[in-house]
Amino acid sequence: MRIAWLGTGLMGDPMARRLLAAGHEVAVWNRTAERTAAAVAAGARAAGSPADAIAGAEVVFAMLRDGPVTAEVLLAREPAPDLAGRAVVQMATIAHGESRALAAAVAEHGGEYLEAPVLGSIGAVEAGQLLVFAGGEPALFERLRPLLAVFGPEPLLAGPVGQAATLKVAFNQMIAGISAAFCLSLGIVRRAGIDVDLFMRLLRQSAFHTKSFEGRLPRYLARDYEHPSFPLALLLKDVELGLGEAARLGLDASGLEGVRALAAAGVERGLARADYGALYEAVDPAGE
Ligand SMILES: NC(=O)c1ccc[n+]([C@@H]2O[C@H](COP(=O)([O-])OP(=O)(O)OC[C@H]3O[C@@H](n4cnc5c(N)ncnc54)[C@H](OP(=O)(O)O)[C@@H]3O)[C@@H](O)[C@H]2O)c1
């Protein structure tokens, strides 16, 4: 298929390259043009603007930072992208209301809209193992399912537009919460002079252990937050999306408020582009 890919960041770049490897024709656009180099080397056409990328496409994928950026890139640029007759697939983590507003705007421009957020990071993209869950019309989902299956083996339909966005936010607030909880436990163990290996041995035998703790433990121990797979600023965005969803649904999210304060403190320390493992730095600042 002829595809426009908007956003070749940490996730968007390897995702666009999977479409190329699957034999699709892909035009890529990114605000920072240099970040399209790997996709171009893999056979993509570098587009000069979103409108240029979209011009020849049957399907438009957006994997941008957030809802406001996605709306601006798709709807508020000159020259205006022509969305008529095209399917727009929004894959970033954005709010329920933002996704529904995008769907309405795309329909006004004569296009169709599917939200398809993903669970999993760069390693899962490279392995084709992302968990892909969509929100939108069943017929559109069925038509796009083969494309979504390029990213993960079993794309699912969660419900109408907004439901998959909400589901993704439900997952990410949990990731933020368990990560912050682990960082505090590790900080307590280390500052109290307890053997970290002993702590981990017991944790591994408990019902509370998760693979995600193991993945970030070396970063916490070395205070190494370089080469992010998921930047701290985006975790903060997702925590804020979680607070918004909780408020919309009348839930008490005071537990998440503390996580927001930690993520915001890390961002204030200049760690916005660091891996979200830098939450540990907010919990247990080096040298303090
Ligand atoms: N990383 C993960 O593990 C992961 C997993 C699942 C979902 N997600 C979600 O996927 C989305 C992309 O995340 P990512 O990890 O790929 O982040 P990223 O590397 O920071 O990429 C963000 C993308 O948005 C673009 N962008 C940011 N601000 C912009 C603006 N004002 N105008 C135009 N473009 C702008 C960036 O362009 P530049 O290159 O010019 O900055 C880049 O293409 C986010 O919603 C994130 O929450 C991430």
CSV table of C-alpha atoms and ligand atoms in Angstrom, one decimal, residues 6-12 29-32 35 63-66 69 72-73 77 91-94 118-122 168 172 229-231 234 237-238 273, ligand 1:
chain,number,residue,atom,x,y,z
A,6,LEU,CA,4.3,11.2,10.3
A,7,GLY,CA,6.8,11.1,13.1
A,8,THR,CA,10.0,9.2,13.0
A,9,GLY,CA,10.9,9.4,16.7
A,10,LEU,CA,12.0,6.5,19.0
A,11,MET,CA,8.9,4.5,18.1
A,12,GLY,CA,7.9,5.9,14.7
A,29,TRP,CA,7.9,13.2,7.4
A,30,ASN,CA,9.4,14.4,10.7
A,31,ARG,CA,9.8,17.8,12.2
A,32,THR,CA,13.5,17.2,12.6
A,35,ARG,CA,15.5,11.7,12.1
A,63,MET,CA,3.2,8.5,15.7
A,64,LEU,CA,3.8,11.9,17.1
A,65,ARG,CA,4.4,13.2,20.7
A,66,ASP,CA,0.8,13.8,21.8
A,69,VAL,CA,1.0,17.9,18.1
A,72,GLU,CA,-1.5,20.5,14.6
A,73,VAL,CA,0.4,18.4,12.1
A,77,ARG,CA,-0.5,23.4,8.7
A,91,MET,CA,-0.9,5.4,17.1
A,92,ALA,CA,0.5,7.8,19.8
A,93,THR,CA,-0.7,7.9,23.4
A,94,ILE,CA,-3.3,10.7,23.5
A,118,VAL,CA,0.4,0.3,21.3
A,119,LEU,CA,1.9,-1.3,24.4
A,120,GLY,CA,5.5,-2.2,24.2
A,121,SER,CA,8.7,-0.3,23.4
A,122,ILE,CA,11.4,-0.2,20.7
A,168,LYS,CA,-3.7,2.9,26.7
A,172,ASN,CA,0.5,3.7,31.3
A,229,SER,CA,13.5,3.7,25.1
A,230,PHE,CA,10.7,5.9,26.7
A,231,PRO,CA,11.6,9.5,27.7
A,234,LEU,CA,6.5,11.3,27.9
A,237,LYS,CA,2.5,13.4,29.7
A,238,ASP,CA,1.0,9.9,30.3
A,273,ARG,CA,14.8,13.4,27.3
B,1,LIG,N1,8.8,5.0,23.5
B,1,LIG,C1,7.9,4.1,23.9
B,1,LIG,O1,8.3,3.1,24.5
B,1,LIG,C2,6.5,4.3,23.5
B,1,LIG,C3,5.7,3.1,23.6
B,1,LIG,C4,4.3,3.2,23.3
B,1,LIG,C5,3.8,4.5,22.9
B,1,LIG,N2,4.6,5.6,22.9
B,1,LIG,C6,4.0,6.8,22.5
B,1,LIG,O2,4.3,7.0,21.1
B,1,LIG,C7,4.4,8.4,20.8
B,1,LIG,C8,5.8,8.7,20.2
B,1,LIG,O3,6.7,8.5,21.2
B,1,LIG,P1,8.3,8.2,21.0
B,1,LIG,O4,8.8,7.4,22.1
B,1,LIG,O5,8.6,7.9,19.6
B,1,LIG,O6,8.8,9.7,21.3
B,1,LIG,P2,9.8,10.7,20.6
B,1,LIG,O7,11.1,10.0,20.2
B,1,LIG,O8,10.0,11.9,21.5
B,1,LIG,O9,9.1,11.1,19.3
B,1,LIG,C9,8.1,12.2,19.3
B,1,LIG,C10,7.7,12.5,17.9
B,1,LIG,O10,6.9,13.7,17.9
B,1,LIG,C11,7.5,14.7,17.1
B,1,LIG,N3,7.2,16.0,17.7
B,1,LIG,C12,7.3,16.4,19.0
B,1,LIG,N4,6.9,17.7,19.1
B,1,LIG,C13,6.5,18.1,17.9
B,1,LIG,C14,6.0,19.3,17.4
B,1,LIG,N5,5.8,20.4,18.2
B,1,LIG,N6,5.7,19.4,16.1
B,1,LIG,C15,5.9,18.3,15.2
B,1,LIG,N7,6.4,17.2,15.7
B,1,LIG,C16,6.7,17.0,17.0
B,1,LIG,C17,9.0,14.4,17.2
B,1,LIG,O11,9.7,15.2,16.2
B,1,LIG,P3,11.2,15.6,16.4
B,1,LIG,O12,12.0,14.4,16.0
B,1,LIG,O13,11.4,16.8,15.6
B,1,LIG,O14,11.3,15.9,17.9
B,1,LIG,C18,9.0,12.9,17.0
B,1,LIG,O15,8.7,12.6,15.7
B,1,LIG,C19,4.1,9.2,22.2
B,1,LIG,O16,2.8,9.5,22.3
B,1,LIG,C20,4.5,8.1,23.2
B,1,LIG,O17,3.8,8.3,24.4
B,1,LIG,C21,5.9,5.5,23.2
